[in-house]
CSV table of C-alpha atoms and ligand atoms in Angstrom, one decimal:
chain,number,residue,atom,x,y,z
A,472,UNK,CA,-32.4,0.0,21.2
A,473,UNK,CA,-32.6,-0.3,17.1
A,474,UNK,CA,-31.5,3.0,16.7
A,475,UNK,CA,-29.0,2.9,18.9
A,476,UNK,CA,-27.0,-0.2,17.7
A,477,UNK,CA,-27.6,1.7,13.9
A,478,UNK,CA,-25.9,4.9,15.0
A,479,UNK,CA,-22.9,2.5,16.0
A,480,UNK,CA,-22.5,1.0,12.9
A,481,UNK,CA,-23.2,4.2,10.6
A,482,UNK,CA,-20.2,5.6,12.9
A,483,UNK,CA,-18.0,2.3,12.5
A,484,UNK,CA,-18.5,2.7,8.8
A,485,UNK,CA,-17.9,6.4,8.5
A,486,UNK,CA,-15.1,8.0,6.6
A,487,UNK,CA,-12.7,10.2,9.0
A,488,UNK,CA,-12.1,12.7,6.4
A,489,UNK,CA,-11.6,15.2,9.1
A,490,UNK,CA,-9.3,13.1,11.2
A,491,UNK,CA,-7.1,13.0,8.4
A,492,UNK,CA,-3.4,13.8,10.0
A,493,UNK,CA,-0.1,14.4,8.0
A,494,UNK,CA,1.5,11.2,9.5
A,495,UNK,CA,-1.3,9.0,7.7
A,496,UNK,CA,-1.2,11.0,3.9
A,497,UNK,CA,2.1,10.9,4.3
A,498,UNK,CA,2.6,7.0,4.3
A,499,UNK,CA,4.6,7.2,7.7
A,500,UNK,CA,3.0,5.5,10.8
A,501,UNK,CA,1.2,7.6,13.4
A,502,UNK,CA,0.4,7.1,16.9
A,503,UNK,CA,-2.3,8.3,18.7
A,504,UNK,CA,-2.0,7.8,22.6
A,505,UNK,CA,-3.8,9.4,25.3
A,506,UNK,CA,-0.9,11.1,27.4
A,507,UNK,CA,-2.8,10.3,30.7
A,508,UNK,CA,-4.2,7.0,30.1
A,509,UNK,CA,-0.9,6.5,29.1
A,510,UNK,CA,0.9,7.3,32.2
A,511,UNK,CA,-1.7,5.3,34.1
A,512,UNK,CA,-0.7,2.1,31.9
A,513,UNK,CA,-4.6,1.8,31.3
A,514,UNK,CA,-5.4,0.0,28.1
A,515,UNK,CA,-8.3,2.3,27.4
A,516,UNK,CA,-9.5,2.4,23.7
A,517,UNK,CA,-8.2,5.5,23.3
A,518,UNK,CA,-4.6,4.7,25.0
A,519,UNK,CA,-4.1,2.2,22.7
A,520,UNK,CA,-1.1,2.8,19.6
A,521,UNK,CA,-3.1,3.2,16.9
A,522,UNK,CA,-0.6,2.6,13.9
A,523,UNK,CA,-1.3,3.8,10.5
A,524,UNK,CA,1.4,2.8,8.3
A,525,UNK,CA,0.9,2.9,4.3
A,526,UNK,CA,2.7,1.6,1.2
A,527,UNK,CA,2.6,1.9,-2.1
A,528,UNK,CA,1.7,-0.9,-4.5
A,529,UNK,CA,1.5,-1.5,-8.0
A,530,UNK,CA,0.6,-4.2,-10.4
A,531,UNK,CA,3.0,-3.4,-13.4
A,532,UNK,CA,2.2,-3.9,-17.2
A,533,UNK,CA,2.9,-7.5,-17.0
A,534,UNK,CA,0.6,-8.1,-14.3
A,535,UNK,CA,-2.4,-6.0,-15.5
A,536,UNK,CA,-2.1,-7.8,-18.9
A,537,UNK,CA,-2.1,-11.3,-17.3
A,538,UNK,CA,-5.1,-10.6,-15.1
A,539,UNK,CA,-3.4,-10.9,-12.1
A,540,UNK,CA,-4.5,-7.4,-10.5
A,541,UNK,CA,-7.3,-9.5,-8.5
A,542,UNK,CA,-5.6,-12.2,-7.3
A,543,UNK,CA,-2.7,-9.2,-6.0
A,544,UNK,CA,-5.6,-7.3,-4.1
A,545,UNK,CA,-6.9,-10.7,-2.7
A,546,UNK,CA,-3.4,-11.4,-0.9
A,547,UNK,CA,-3.3,-7.7,0.4
A,548,UNK,CA,-7.4,-8.3,1.9
A,549,UNK,CA,-6.2,-11.6,3.0
A,550,UNK,CA,-3.2,-10.5,5.3
A,551,UNK,CA,-6.0,-8.1,7.2
A,552,UNK,CA,-4.1,-4.6,5.5
A,553,UNK,CA,-6.6,-2.0,4.4
A,554,UNK,CA,-7.2,-0.1,0.9
A,555,UNK,CA,-7.1,3.7,1.3
A,556,UNK,CA,-6.2,4.2,-2.0
A,557,UNK,CA,-6.7,2.8,-5.6
A,558,UNK,CA,-6.1,3.8,-9.0
A,559,UNK,CA,-5.2,2.6,-13.2
A,560,UNK,CA,-3.0,4.7,-15.0
A,561,UNK,CA,-0.9,4.5,-18.0
A,562,UNK,CA,2.4,6.2,-15.7
A,563,UNK,CA,3.7,9.3,-17.4
A,564,UNK,CA,7.6,8.8,-18.0
A,565,UNK,CA,8.5,11.8,-15.5
A,566,UNK,CA,6.6,10.1,-12.7
A,567,UNK,CA,8.8,7.1,-13.8
A,568,UNK,CA,11.7,8.6,-13.7
A,569,UNK,CA,11.2,10.1,-10.6
A,570,UNK,CA,9.9,7.0,-8.5
A,571,UNK,CA,12.9,4.9,-10.2
A,572,UNK,CA,15.3,8.1,-9.8
A,573,UNK,CA,17.8,5.6,-7.6
A,574,UNK,CA,18.2,3.4,-10.6
A,575,UNK,CA,19.0,5.9,-13.0
A,576,UNK,CA,22.8,5.0,-13.8
A,577,UNK,CA,21.8,1.4,-14.3
A,578,UNK,CA,22.1,-0.4,-17.4
A,579,UNK,CA,18.6,-1.8,-17.3
A,580,UNK,CA,16.9,2.0,-17.1
A,581,UNK,CA,15.7,2.5,-20.4
A,582,UNK,CA,14.0,-1.3,-20.4
A,583,UNK,CA,12.5,-0.9,-17.3
A,584,UNK,CA,10.8,2.5,-18.5
A,585,UNK,CA,9.9,0.9,-21.3
A,586,UNK,CA,8.4,-2.1,-19.5
A,587,UNK,CA,6.6,0.6,-16.8
A,588,UNK,CA,5.3,2.3,-19.4
A,589,UNK,CA,4.2,-0.7,-22.1
A,590,UNK,CA,0.4,-0.6,-20.5
A,591,UNK,CA,-1.7,0.4,-17.6
A,592,UNK,CA,-0.5,0.1,-14.0
A,593,UNK,CA,-2.8,-0.3,-11.0
A,594,UNK,CA,-1.3,1.4,-8.1
A,595,UNK,CA,-2.3,1.2,-4.7
A,596,UNK,CA,-1.8,2.4,-1.1
A,597,UNK,CA,-2.7,0.0,1.6
A,598,UNK,CA,-2.5,0.6,5.4
A,599,UNK,CA,-1.7,-1.4,8.0
A,600,UNK,CA,0.7,-2.6,11.0
A,601,UNK,CA,4.2,-2.9,9.3
A,602,UNK,CA,2.5,-2.8,6.1
A,603,UNK,CA,6.0,-2.2,4.3
A,604,UNK,CA,7.9,-4.7,6.0
A,605,UNK,CA,4.9,-7.2,5.5
A,606,UNK,CA,4.6,-6.4,2.3
A,607,UNK,CA,7.9,-6.8,0.7
A,608,UNK,CA,7.6,-10.0,2.0
A,609,UNK,CA,4.6,-10.7,0.5
A,610,UNK,CA,6.1,-9.2,-2.8
A,611,UNK,CA,9.1,-11.4,-2.5
A,612,UNK,CA,12.7,-10.6,-3.9
A,613,UNK,CA,13.2,-8.3,-6.8
A,614,UNK,CA,14.6,-11.6,-9.0
A,615,UNK,CA,11.6,-13.8,-9.2
A,616,UNK,CA,14.1,-16.8,-9.8
A,617,UNK,CA,15.3,-16.1,-6.4
A,618,UNK,CA,11.8,-15.3,-4.8
A,619,UNK,CA,10.2,-18.0,-2.4
A,620,UNK,CA,7.1,-19.9,-3.4
A,621,UNK,CA,4.1,-18.1,-1.9
A,622,UNK,CA,5.2,-14.9,-2.3
A,623,UNK,CA,3.7,-13.0,-5.7
A,624,UNK,CA,6.7,-12.7,-7.4
A,625,UNK,CA,7.5,-16.4,-6.8
A,626,UNK,CA,4.4,-17.6,-7.6
A,627,UNK,CA,3.7,-15.7,-10.8
A,628,UNK,CA,7.1,-14.6,-12.5
A,629,UNK,CA,10.5,-16.1,-13.3
A,630,UNK,CA,12.3,-13.1,-14.9
A,631,UNK,CA,13.7,-9.8,-12.8
A,632,UNK,CA,12.5,-7.6,-16.1
A,633,UNK,CA,8.9,-8.9,-15.5
A,634,UNK,CA,8.3,-9.2,-12.1
A,635,UNK,CA,4.4,-8.3,-11.9
A,636,UNK,CA,4.2,-6.1,-8.6
A,637,UNK,CA,6.2,-3.2,-7.2
A,638,UNK,CA,6.4,-2.7,-3.2
A,639,UNK,CA,7.8,0.7,-1.4
A,640,UNK,CA,11.4,-1.1,0.5
A,641,UNK,CA,11.3,1.3,3.5
A,642,UNK,CA,8.9,4.3,5.7
A,643,UNK,CA,10.9,6.8,3.9
A,644,UNK,CA,10.4,5.5,0.1
A,645,UNK,CA,6.6,4.4,1.0
A,646,UNK,CA,6.0,8.3,2.2
A,647,UNK,CA,8.1,9.4,-1.3
A,648,UNK,CA,6.3,7.1,-3.4
A,649,UNK,CA,2.9,7.9,-2.0
A,650,UNK,CA,3.4,11.7,-2.6
A,651,UNK,CA,4.9,11.0,-6.0
A,652,UNK,CA,1.6,8.9,-7.3
A,653,UNK,CA,-1.4,10.1,-5.3
A,654,UNK,CA,-2.3,13.2,-4.2
A,655,UNK,CA,-4.3,13.5,-0.7
A,656,UNK,CA,-7.7,13.7,-2.1
A,657,UNK,CA,-7.2,10.2,-3.5
A,658,UNK,CA,-6.7,8.7,-0.3
A,659,UNK,CA,-9.6,7.5,1.9
A,660,UNK,CA,-9.4,7.3,5.8
A,661,UNK,CA,-11.9,5.0,6.8
A,662,UNK,CA,-12.4,2.8,9.3
A,663,UNK,CA,-12.9,-1.1,8.9
A,664,UNK,CA,-15.8,-2.8,10.7
A,665,UNK,CA,-12.9,-4.9,12.1
A,666,UNK,CA,-10.7,-2.2,13.0
A,667,UNK,CA,-10.4,-2.9,16.7
A,668,UNK,CA,-8.6,-5.7,15.5
A,669,UNK,CA,-6.5,-5.3,12.5
A,670,UNK,CA,-5.9,-1.9,13.0
A,671,UNK,CA,-5.7,-0.6,16.8
A,672,UNK,CA,-2.9,-3.0,17.9
B,841,LIG,N1,15.2,-4.4,-12.6
B,841,LIG,C1,15.5,-5.0,-13.6
B,841,LIG,N2,16.4,-5.5,-13.6
B,841,LIG,C2,17.4,-5.4,-12.5
B,841,LIG,C3,17.0,-4.7,-11.4
B,841,LIG,C4,15.7,-4.8,-11.5
B,841,LIG,O1,14.7,-4.8,-14.6
B,841,LIG,O2,18.4,-6.1,-12.6
B,841,LIG,C5,13.9,-3.5,-12.2
B,841,LIG,C6,12.9,-4.3,-11.6
B,841,LIG,O3,11.5,-4.4,-12.3
B,841,LIG,C7,12.7,-4.1,-10.4
B,841,LIG,C8,12.7,-2.8,-10.4
B,841,LIG,O4,13.7,-2.7,-11.6
B,841,LIG,O5,11.1,-4.3,-9.9
B,841,LIG,C9,13.1,-2.0,-9.7
B,841,LIG,O6,14.4,-2.5,-8.9
B,841,LIG,P1,14.7,-2.6,-7.4
B,841,LIG,O7,16.1,-2.7,-7.2
B,841,LIG,O8,14.2,-1.6,-6.5
B,841,LIG,O9,14.2,-3.9,-6.9
B,841,LIG,P2,12.3,-3.7,-6.0
B,841,LIG,O10,12.5,-2.8,-5.3
B,841,LIG,O11,11.5,-3.8,-7.1
B,841,LIG,O12,12.3,-5.0,-5.2
B,842,LIG,MG1,12.7,-1.1,-5.1
């Protein structure tokens, strides 16, 4: 009996390297559905859509300098999202240029690159149901002056040029950014002990 319980606990916490799917690594949601069960309308565990959307969140240099990393991580953990990638880096200029390629023609672009390379950045990949949309709401308006209280930018910043955190703005953006910032090996596929409550909805 004890051995059986132990085995179940080990299974729950085990990493799922072999189950790595392209969809998960790419940041796109994946849905696993057993066709027969779906057709029969049964909601067995295997028939529950397993949505694993991912997004890139980065604490910018001002956030790291101001020791806000812990508080920002806490918000995502508290919300029920799962951390699947984390690293601290001085971001190379070519990565920044690619990351912000759509803003290349903006007058603030050179200052943005200067700001983003002014210190270390903590880059993370978070996974969960509708995590892209939810994290944009949690992070708040690009301009902190317009960000609502309760959002990261609304609580910790006041100027657009020092807005503490980055969050991908769409599924396609998340996919592109995750592939830019992380290698597949740097991302961890693992099951939370509360997986059935937070991830398999
Ligand atoms: N930014 C800036 N001045 C502006 C607009 C944007 O310095 O007038 C910076 C700011 O750091 C912002 C980043 O450029 O977070 C990327 O801009 P984007 O429009 O993609 O906003 P975000 O997706 O970060 O909310
Ligand atoms: Mg953006």
